[in-house]
PDB file of C-alpha atoms in Angstrom:
ATOM      1  CA  MET X 255      -0.066  -0.122  -0.531  1.00  0.00           C
ATOM      2  CA  PHE X 256       0.871   3.580  -0.817  1.00  0.00           C
ATOM      3  CA  GLU X 257       0.659   6.498   0.955  1.00  0.00           C
ATOM      4  CA  VAL X 258       0.927   9.877   0.333  1.00  0.00           C
ATOM      5  CA  ILE X 259       1.936  12.344   2.787  1.00  0.00           C
ATOM      6  CA  GLU X 260       3.323  15.565   1.731  1.00  0.00           C
ATOM      7  CA  ARG X 261       2.954  17.151  -1.878  1.00  0.00           C
ATOM      8  CA  ASP X 262       4.620  20.206  -4.319  1.00  0.00           C
ATOM      9  CA  GLY X 263       2.974  19.615  -7.745  1.00  0.00           C
ATOM     10  CA  LEU X 264       4.255  16.547  -9.047  1.00  0.00           C
ATOM     11  CA  GLY X 265       7.041  15.942  -6.434  1.00  0.00           C
ATOM     12  CA  ARG X 266       5.557  13.853  -3.105  1.00  0.00           C
ATOM     13  CA  ILE X 267       6.838  12.473   0.058  1.00  0.00           C
ATOM     14  CA  GLY X 268       5.122   8.756   0.829  1.00  0.00           C
ATOM     15  CA  LYS X 269       4.876   6.041   3.035  1.00  0.00           C
ATOM     16  CA  LEU X 270       4.802   2.283   1.297  1.00  0.00           C
ATOM     17  CA  THR X 271       4.373  -0.990   3.526  1.00  0.00           C
ATOM     18  CA  LEU X 272       5.576  -4.193   1.740  1.00  0.00           C
ATOM     19  CA  GLY X 273       4.302  -6.755   4.391  1.00  0.00           C
ATOM     20  CA  LYS X 274       5.860  -6.033   7.681  1.00  0.00           C
ATOM     21  CA  ARG X 275       8.808  -3.358   5.515  1.00  0.00           C
ATOM     22  CA  THR X 276       7.986  -0.125   4.872  1.00  0.00           C
ATOM     23  CA  LEU X 277       9.547   2.326   2.715  1.00  0.00           C
ATOM     24  CA  GLU X 278       9.621   6.013   2.913  1.00  0.00           C
ATOM     25  CA  THR X 279      10.172   7.876  -0.200  1.00  0.00           C
ATOM     26  CA  PRO X 280      11.721   9.248  -2.069  1.00  0.00           C
ATOM     27  CA  ALA X 281      13.911   6.646  -2.054  1.00  0.00           C
ATOM     28  CA  LEU X 282      17.708   5.901  -3.303  1.00  0.00           C
ATOM     29  CA  LEU X 283      18.499   2.302  -3.826  1.00  0.00           C
ATOM     30  CA  PRO X 284      21.703   1.844  -3.843  1.00  0.00           C
ATOM     31  CA  VAL X 285      22.723  -1.142  -6.236  1.00  0.00           C
ATOM     32  CA  ILE X 286      24.369  -4.355  -5.119  1.00  0.00           C
ATOM     33  CA  ASN X 287      25.749  -6.656  -6.730  1.00  0.00           C
ATOM     34  CA  PRO X 288      25.730 -10.038  -4.950  1.00  0.00           C
ATOM     35  CA  ASN X 289      29.021 -11.265  -6.814  1.00  0.00           C
ATOM     36  CA  LYS X 290      31.317  -8.107  -5.523  1.00  0.00           C
ATOM     37  CA  ILE X 291      29.771  -6.461  -2.888  1.00  0.00           C
ATOM     38  CA  LEU X 292      31.679  -3.481  -2.145  1.00  0.00           C
ATOM     39  CA  VAL X 293      29.947  -2.026   0.364  1.00  0.00           C
ATOM     40  CA  SER X 294      28.005  -4.721   2.936  1.00  0.00           C
ATOM     41  CA  PRO X 295      24.219  -4.342   3.151  1.00  0.00           C
ATOM     42  CA  ARG X 296      24.315  -3.821   6.152  1.00  0.00           C
ATOM     43  CA  GLU X 297      27.187  -1.179   6.525  1.00  0.00           C
ATOM     44  CA  MET X 298      24.651   0.607   4.235  1.00  0.00           C
ATOM     45  CA  ALA X 299      21.939   0.209   6.504  1.00  0.00           C
ATOM     46  CA  GLU X 300      23.586   0.831   9.771  1.00  0.00           C
ATOM     47  CA  ARG X 301      26.403   3.944   8.580  1.00  0.00           C
ATOM     48  CA  PHE X 302      24.144   5.076   5.547  1.00  0.00           C
ATOM     49  CA  GLY X 303      20.609   5.213   6.893  1.00  0.00           C
ATOM     50  CA  CYS X 304      20.116   3.503   3.917  1.00  0.00           C
ATOM     51  CA  GLN X 305      16.362   1.821   3.804  1.00  0.00           C
ATOM     52  CA  ALA X 306      16.100  -0.061   1.374  1.00  0.00           C
ATOM     53  CA  LEU X 307      18.044  -1.990  -1.756  1.00  0.00           C
ATOM     54  CA  ILE X 308      17.803  -3.566  -5.072  1.00  0.00           C
ATOM     55  CA  THR X 309      19.785  -5.954  -6.197  1.00  0.00           C
ATOM     56  CA  ASN X 310      19.761  -8.283  -9.719  1.00  0.00           C
ATOM     57  CA  SER X 311      17.728 -11.746  -9.598  1.00  0.00           C
ATOM     58  CA  TYR X 312      18.702 -12.663 -12.960  1.00  0.00           C
ATOM     59  CA  ILE X 313      23.023 -13.037 -11.836  1.00  0.00           C
ATOM     60  CA  ILE X 314      21.357 -14.630  -8.566  1.00  0.00           C
ATOM     61  CA  ARG X 315      19.639 -16.892 -10.083  1.00  0.00           C
ATOM     62  CA  ARG X 316      22.872 -17.409 -12.421  1.00  0.00           C
ATOM     63  CA  THR X 317      25.489 -18.294 -10.272  1.00  0.00           C
ATOM     64  CA  PRO X 318      25.457 -21.555  -8.698  1.00  0.00           C
ATOM     65  CA  GLU X 319      26.145 -21.368  -5.297  1.00  0.00           C
ATOM     66  CA  LEU X 320      24.373 -17.476  -5.348  1.00  0.00           C
ATOM     67  CA  LYS X 321      21.276 -19.975  -6.672  1.00  0.00           C
ATOM     68  CA  GLU X 322      21.378 -21.872  -3.051  1.00  0.00           C
ATOM     69  CA  LYS X 323      21.649 -20.155  -0.827  1.00  0.00           C
ATOM     70  CA  SER X 324      19.075 -18.138  -2.264  1.00  0.00           C
ATOM     71  CA  LEU X 325      17.287 -20.675  -2.197  1.00  0.00           C
ATOM     72  CA  SER X 326      17.462 -22.259   0.857  1.00  0.00           C
ATOM     73  CA  GLY X 327      17.846 -18.706   2.935  1.00  0.00           C
ATOM     74  CA  GLY X 328      16.070 -16.077   1.662  1.00  0.00           C
ATOM     75  CA  LEU X 329      17.024 -13.630  -0.066  1.00  0.00           C
ATOM     76  CA  HIS X 330      17.296 -11.467   3.129  1.00  0.00           C
ATOM     77  CA  LYS X 331      19.346 -13.982   4.593  1.00  0.00           C
ATOM     78  CA  LEU X 332      21.850 -14.278   1.525  1.00  0.00           C
ATOM     79  CA  LEU X 333      22.305 -10.253   1.920  1.00  0.00           C
ATOM     80  CA  ASP X 334      22.706 -10.243   5.505  1.00  0.00           C
ATOM     81  CA  PHE X 335      19.826  -6.699   5.364  1.00  0.00           C
ATOM     82  CA  ASP X 336      16.605  -6.325   6.906  1.00  0.00           C
ATOM     83  CA  GLY X 337      15.114  -4.061   4.944  1.00  0.00           C
ATOM     84  CA  PRO X 338      12.908  -3.900   1.562  1.00  0.00           C
ATOM     85  CA  ILE X 339      14.383  -5.626  -1.175  1.00  0.00           C
ATOM     86  CA  MET X 340      13.833  -4.996  -4.719  1.00  0.00           C
ATOM     87  CA  THR X 341      14.811  -7.243  -8.098  1.00  0.00           C
ATOM     88  CA  ASP X 342      15.794  -6.798 -11.049  1.00  0.00           C
ATOM     89  CA  SER X 343      15.139  -9.741 -14.007  1.00  0.00           C
ATOM     90  CA  GLY X 344      17.388  -8.956 -16.339  1.00  0.00           C
ATOM     91  CA  THR X 345      16.178  -6.713 -19.033  1.00  0.00           C
ATOM     92  CA  PHE X 346      19.638  -4.030 -18.468  1.00  0.00           C
ATOM     93  CA  GLN X 347      21.618  -7.630 -19.529  1.00  0.00           C
ATOM     94  CA  ALA X 348      19.623  -8.108 -22.615  1.00  0.00           C
ATOM     95  CA  HIS X 349      19.849  -4.035 -23.248  1.00  0.00           C
ATOM     96  CA  VAL X 350      23.954  -4.808 -22.508  1.00  0.00           C
ATOM     97  CA  TYR X 351      24.954  -7.660 -23.943  1.00  0.00           C
ATOM     98  CA  GLY X 352      21.471  -9.096 -26.070  1.00  0.00           C
ATOM     99  CA  HIS X 353      20.364 -11.379 -24.728  1.00  0.00           C
ATOM    100  CA  VAL X 354      19.814 -13.408 -21.397  1.00  0.00           C
ATOM    101  CA  ASP X 355      18.315 -17.673 -21.006  1.00  0.00           C
ATOM    102  CA  VAL X 356      16.022 -16.784 -18.891  1.00  0.00           C
ATOM    103  CA  THR X 357      11.600 -16.700 -19.464  1.00  0.00           C
ATOM    104  CA  ASN X 358       9.328 -14.472 -17.930  1.00  0.00           C
ATOM    105  CA  LYS X 359       7.778 -16.994 -16.195  1.00  0.00           C
ATOM    106  CA  GLU X 360      10.996 -18.456 -14.968  1.00  0.00           C
ATOM    107  CA  ILE X 361      12.502 -14.831 -13.332  1.00  0.00           C
ATOM    108  CA  VAL X 362       9.196 -13.922 -11.880  1.00  0.00           C
ATOM    109  CA  GLU X 363       9.009 -17.237  -9.897  1.00  0.00           C
ATOM    110  CA  PHE X 364      12.408 -16.812  -8.989  1.00  0.00           C
ATOM    111  CA  GLN X 365      11.875 -13.382  -7.306  1.00  0.00           C
ATOM    112  CA  ARG X 366       9.325 -14.508  -5.463  1.00  0.00           C
ATOM    113  CA  ASP X 367      10.367 -18.090  -4.289  1.00  0.00           C
ATOM    114  CA  ILE X 368      13.728 -16.030  -2.637  1.00  0.00           C
ATOM    115  CA  GLY X 369      11.972 -14.333  -0.821  1.00  0.00           C
ATOM    116  CA  SER X 370      11.832 -11.028  -2.496  1.00  0.00           C
ATOM    117  CA  ASP X 371       9.804  -7.629  -1.311  1.00  0.00           C
ATOM    118  CA  ILE X 372       9.795  -6.312  -5.066  1.00  0.00           C
ATOM    119  CA  GLY X 373       9.908  -8.246  -7.852  1.00  0.00           C
ATOM    120  CA  THR X 374      10.440  -7.013 -12.178  1.00  0.00           C
ATOM    121  CA  ILE X 375       8.635  -8.724 -14.777  1.00  0.00           C
ATOM    122  CA  LEU X 376      11.351  -9.074 -17.360  1.00  0.00           C
ATOM    123  CA  ASP X 377      10.103  -6.511 -20.222  1.00  0.00           C
ATOM    124  CA  ILE X 378      11.506  -5.184 -23.384  1.00  0.00           C
ATOM    125  CA  PHE X 379      14.614  -2.564 -23.587  1.00  0.00           C
ATOM    126  CA  SER X 380      12.786   0.211 -25.644  1.00  0.00           C
ATOM    127  CA  GLU X 381      16.389   1.882 -27.310  1.00  0.00           C
ATOM    128  CA  PRO X 382      15.891   4.775 -28.219  1.00  0.00           C
ATOM    129  CA  ARG X 383      16.902   4.648 -31.735  1.00  0.00           C
ATOM    130  CA  ASP X 384      13.467   1.741 -32.048  1.00  0.00           C
ATOM    131  CA  ASP X 385      11.038   2.959 -35.354  1.00  0.00           C
ATOM    132  CA  LYS X 386       7.666   3.286 -33.622  1.00  0.00           C
ATOM    133  CA  ALA X 387       6.570  -0.387 -35.365  1.00  0.00           C
ATOM    134  CA  ILE X 388       9.202  -2.161 -32.568  1.00  0.00           C
ATOM    135  CA  ALA X 389       8.696   0.384 -29.581  1.00  0.00           C
ATOM    136  CA  LEU X 390       4.731  -0.435 -30.447  1.00  0.00           C
ATOM    137  CA  LYS X 391       5.067  -3.999 -30.256  1.00  0.00           C
ATOM    138  CA  ALA X 392       7.543  -4.040 -27.422  1.00  0.00           C
ATOM    139  CA  VAL X 393       4.411  -2.338 -25.229  1.00  0.00           C
ATOM    140  CA  GLU X 394       2.300  -5.539 -25.820  1.00  0.00           C
ATOM    141  CA  GLU X 395       5.417  -7.727 -25.701  1.00  0.00           C
ATOM    142  CA  ASN X 396       4.925  -6.692 -21.961  1.00  0.00           C
ATOM    143  CA  LEU X 397       1.984  -6.358 -21.023  1.00  0.00           C
ATOM    144  CA  ALA X 398       1.508 -10.232 -22.158  1.00  0.00           C
ATOM    145  CA  ARG X 399       4.237 -10.585 -19.540  1.00  0.00           C
ATOM    146  CA  GLY X 400       2.368  -8.059 -16.727  1.00  0.00           C
ATOM    147  CA  ARG X 401      -0.568 -10.214 -16.956  1.00  0.00           C
ATOM    148  CA  GLU X 402       1.588 -13.643 -16.588  1.00  0.00           C
ATOM    149  CA  ALA X 403       3.935 -12.250 -13.690  1.00  0.00           C
ATOM    150  CA  VAL X 404       0.175 -11.056 -11.514  1.00  0.00           C
ATOM    151  CA  ALA X 405      -0.752 -14.377 -11.706  1.00  0.00           C
ATOM    152  CA  LEU X 406       2.505 -15.859 -10.314  1.00  0.00           C
ATOM    153  CA  ARG X 407       3.885 -13.453  -7.998  1.00  0.00           C
ATOM    154  CA  GLY X 408       2.326 -14.965  -5.241  1.00  0.00           C
ATOM    155  CA  GLU X 409       2.189 -12.833  -2.296  1.00  0.00           C
ATOM    156  CA  MET X 410       5.582 -10.421  -3.414  1.00  0.00           C
ATOM    157  CA  ALA X 411       4.544  -6.851  -4.738  1.00  0.00           C
ATOM    158  CA  LEU X 412       5.370  -6.943  -8.178  1.00  0.00           C
ATOM    159  CA  ALA X 413       6.627  -3.436 -10.470  1.00  0.00           C
ATOM    160  CA  GLY X 414       5.506  -3.477 -13.664  1.00  0.00           C
ATOM    161  CA  PRO X 415       8.113  -1.288 -15.900  1.00  0.00           C
ATOM    162  CA  ILE X 416       6.759   1.827 -18.572  1.00  0.00           C
ATOM    163  CA  GLN X 417       8.261   1.173 -21.773  1.00  0.00           C
ATOM    164  CA  GLY X 418       8.025   2.970 -24.903  1.00  0.00           C
ATOM    165  CA  GLY X 419      11.335   4.274 -26.414  1.00  0.00           C
ATOM    166  CA  VAL X 420      11.304   7.912 -27.084  1.00  0.00           C
ATOM    167  CA  TYR X 421       7.449   8.172 -28.504  1.00  0.00           C
ATOM    168  CA  ARG X 422       5.495   9.676 -25.483  1.00  0.00           C
ATOM    169  CA  ASP X 423       1.596   8.178 -26.320  1.00  0.00           C
ATOM    170  CA  ALA X 424       3.499   4.668 -26.636  1.00  0.00           C
ATOM    171  CA  ARG X 425       4.501   5.420 -23.271  1.00  0.00           C
ATOM    172  CA  GLU X 426       1.425   6.823 -22.644  1.00  0.00           C
ATOM    173  CA  ASN X 427      -0.982   4.022 -23.562  1.00  0.00           C
ATOM    174  CA  CYS X 428       1.955   1.785 -22.273  1.00  0.00           C
ATOM    175  CA  ALA X 429       1.959   3.830 -18.461  1.00  0.00           C
ATOM    176  CA  ARG X 430      -2.796   3.444 -19.144  1.00  0.00           C
ATOM    177  CA  GLU X 431      -3.305  -0.644 -19.749  1.00  0.00           C
ATOM    178  CA  MET X 432      -0.062  -1.578 -16.661  1.00  0.00           C
ATOM    179  CA  SER X 433      -2.181   0.823 -14.037  1.00  0.00           C
ATOM    180  CA  LYS X 434      -5.451  -1.324 -15.202  1.00  0.00           C
ATOM    181  CA  LEU X 435      -2.626  -4.334 -13.803  1.00  0.00           C
ATOM    182  CA  ASP X 436      -2.243  -5.766 -10.217  1.00  0.00           C
ATOM    183  CA  PHE X 437       1.002  -4.142  -9.406  1.00  0.00           C
ATOM    184  CA  GLU X 438       2.836  -1.590  -6.846  1.00  0.00           C
ATOM    185  CA  ILE X 439       4.480   0.053  -8.770  1.00  0.00           C
ATOM    186  CA  HIS X 440       6.037   1.222 -12.272  1.00  0.00           C
ATOM    187  CA  PRO X 441       8.984   1.844 -12.305  1.00  0.00           C
ATOM    188  CA  VAL X 442       9.822   4.339 -15.935  1.00  0.00           C
ATOM    189  CA  GLY X 443      11.932   1.861 -18.236  1.00  0.00           C
ATOM    190  CA  GLY X 444      14.240   2.068 -21.270  1.00  0.00           C
ATOM    191  CA  ILE X 445      15.840   5.993 -20.031  1.00  0.00           C
ATOM    192  CA  VAL X 446      19.764   4.882 -19.448  1.00  0.00           C
ATOM    193  CA  PRO X 447      20.644   5.734 -22.591  1.00  0.00           C
ATOM    194  CA  LEU X 448      18.257   8.895 -22.523  1.00  0.00           C
ATOM    195  CA  MET X 449      20.704  10.274 -19.069  1.00  0.00           C
ATOM    196  CA  GLU X 450      24.366   8.822 -20.146  1.00  0.00           C
ATOM    197  CA  SER X 451      24.113  10.919 -23.638  1.00  0.00           C
ATOM    198  CA  TYR X 452      22.662  14.118 -21.522  1.00  0.00           C
ATOM    199  CA  ARG X 453      19.019  13.982 -23.426  1.00  0.00           C
ATOM    200  CA  PHE X 454      17.306  15.207 -20.487  1.00  0.00           C
ATOM    201  CA  SER X 455      13.991  16.715 -22.813  1.00  0.00           C
ATOM    202  CA  ASP X 456      13.993  12.867 -23.725  1.00  0.00           C
ATOM    203  CA  LEU X 457      14.283  12.017 -20.485  1.00  0.00           C
ATOM    204  CA  VAL X 458      11.405  14.287 -19.487  1.00  0.00           C
ATOM    205  CA  HIS X 459       9.046  13.782 -21.924  1.00  0.00           C
ATOM    206  CA  ALA X 460       9.361   9.571 -20.930  1.00  0.00           C
ATOM    207  CA  VAL X 461       8.748  10.055 -17.372  1.00  0.00           C
ATOM    208  CA  ALA X 462       6.160  13.138 -18.000  1.00  0.00           C
ATOM    209  CA  SER X 463       3.838  10.188 -20.322  1.00  0.00           C
ATOM    210  CA  ALA X 464       4.335   7.477 -18.584  1.00  0.00           C
ATOM    211  CA  LYS X 465       3.183  10.154 -15.759  1.00  0.00           C
ATOM    212  CA  LYS X 466      -0.626  11.256 -17.017  1.00  0.00           C
ATOM    213  CA  GLY X 467      -1.207   7.518 -18.151  1.00  0.00           C
ATOM    214  CA  LEU X 468      -0.650   5.850 -14.405  1.00  0.00           C
ATOM    215  CA  THR X 469      -2.832   6.014 -11.374  1.00  0.00           C
ATOM    216  CA  LEU X 470      -2.039   8.344  -8.487  1.00  0.00           C
ATOM    217  CA  ALA X 471      -2.113   5.456  -6.576  1.00  0.00           C
ATOM    218  CA  ARG X 472       1.589   3.611  -6.767  1.00  0.00           C
ATOM    219  CA  PRO X 473       4.668   4.732  -6.538  1.00  0.00           C
ATOM    220  CA  VAL X 474       6.859   5.522  -9.621  1.00  0.00           C
ATOM    221  CA  HIS X 475      10.738   4.123  -9.976  1.00  0.00           C
ATOM    222  CA  ALA X 476      13.605   5.769 -12.312  1.00  0.00           C
ATOM    223  CA  PHE X 477      15.240   2.604 -13.131  1.00  0.00           C
ATOM    224  CA  GLY X 478      18.601   2.951 -13.385  1.00  0.00           C
ATOM    225  CA  ALA X 479      18.955   6.982 -12.400  1.00  0.00           C
ATOM    226  CA  GLY X 480      21.743   7.004 -10.845  1.00  0.00           C
ATOM    227  CA  HIS X 481      23.673  10.192 -10.277  1.00  0.00           C
ATOM    228  CA  PRO X 482      23.204  12.848  -8.380  1.00  0.00           C
ATOM    229  CA  MET X 483      22.067  15.628 -10.992  1.00  0.00           C
ATOM    230  CA  VAL X 484      18.399  14.536 -12.052  1.00  0.00           C
ATOM    231  CA  PHE X 485      17.405  13.338  -8.661  1.00  0.00           C
ATOM    232  CA  PRO X 486      15.936  16.051  -7.943  1.00  0.00           C
ATOM    233  CA  LEU X 487      14.827  17.027 -12.141  1.00  0.00           C
ATOM    234  CA  LEU X 488      12.921  13.826 -11.685  1.00  0.00           C
ATOM    235  CA  ALA X 489      11.645  14.037  -7.728  1.00  0.00           C
ATOM    236  CA  LEU X 490       9.500  17.297  -9.052  1.00  0.00           C
ATOM    237  CA  LEU X 491       8.018  15.007 -12.261  1.00  0.00           C
ATOM    238  CA  GLY X 492       6.645  12.379  -9.632  1.00  0.00           C
ATOM    239  CA  CYS X 493       9.192   9.496  -9.453  1.00  0.00           C
ATOM    240  CA  ASP X 494       9.285   8.286  -5.736  1.00  0.00           C
ATOM    241  CA  MET X 495      12.118   5.686  -5.898  1.00  0.00           C
ATOM    242  CA  PHE X 496      15.328   5.722  -7.759  1.00  0.00           C
ATOM    243  CA  ASP X 497      18.653   3.390  -8.554  1.00  0.00           C
ATOM    244  CA  SER X 498      22.145   3.655  -8.916  1.00  0.00           C
ATOM    245  CA  ALA X 499      25.665   1.365  -8.389  1.00  0.00           C
ATOM    246  CA  SER X 500      27.106   5.064  -8.999  1.00  0.00           C
ATOM    247  CA  TYR X 501      28.476   5.009  -5.846  1.00  0.00           C
ATOM    248  CA  ALA X 502      30.681   1.824  -6.518  1.00  0.00           C
ATOM    249  CA  LYS X 503      31.065   2.794 -10.752  1.00  0.00           C
ATOM    250  CA  PHE X 504      32.463   5.999  -9.386  1.00  0.00           C
ATOM    251  CA  ALA X 505      35.269   4.527  -6.507  1.00  0.00           C
ATOM    252  CA  ALA X 506      35.823   1.942  -8.731  1.00  0.00           C
ATOM    253  CA  ASP X 507      39.585   4.240 -10.493  1.00  0.00           C
TER     254      ASP X 507
END
């Protein structure tokens, strides 16, 4: 359940309840790579006041040791973190590498079985270069995958991403149709290439178009919004959650 406590324009302060766990929004979820933990989740919570994390269920599933530990002891024990944990599905890996060897059904069931607080469907990442026909076809497939995932979720909260490339009407229609399904959270997906290439106008239109079609009763997550310069802009546009691996990437060298 999502409760809006205070609002200023599209920006808002809220509280997201996930079973016995709660999350105050706006919230930044550090990305934890389970194969390369540079700052432990426990330190994230105790030293930096981190409320929630996001990790990648696709990486966990394809790493035998992590898969076994997460299925036997659960995701929270694996990461040693008591707060809400959101899991991504492998969509970004498909964007980077062109393919992932898992189906939507398999990855949703896996997220459910390891005790993810918020699971994510395996949506199709719409690239900025995609023509409109490709983007619209991806939207239809993502809606079908969303309907499939809702039936498999169990007690897990579920995230239904909004895609549509750079086409505003495709984004708005995707958002409107996703809002009809039983999701708790709606990430705006496919925006990392826009941020990486400083296409801030297209970024604003992608988020604003999604917001036009989305129900106001659910929080909006900006996938991959990792740089501090975009947080105020996206909060102003009504995004409630963000995820970032920047703390690790910027420190790597």
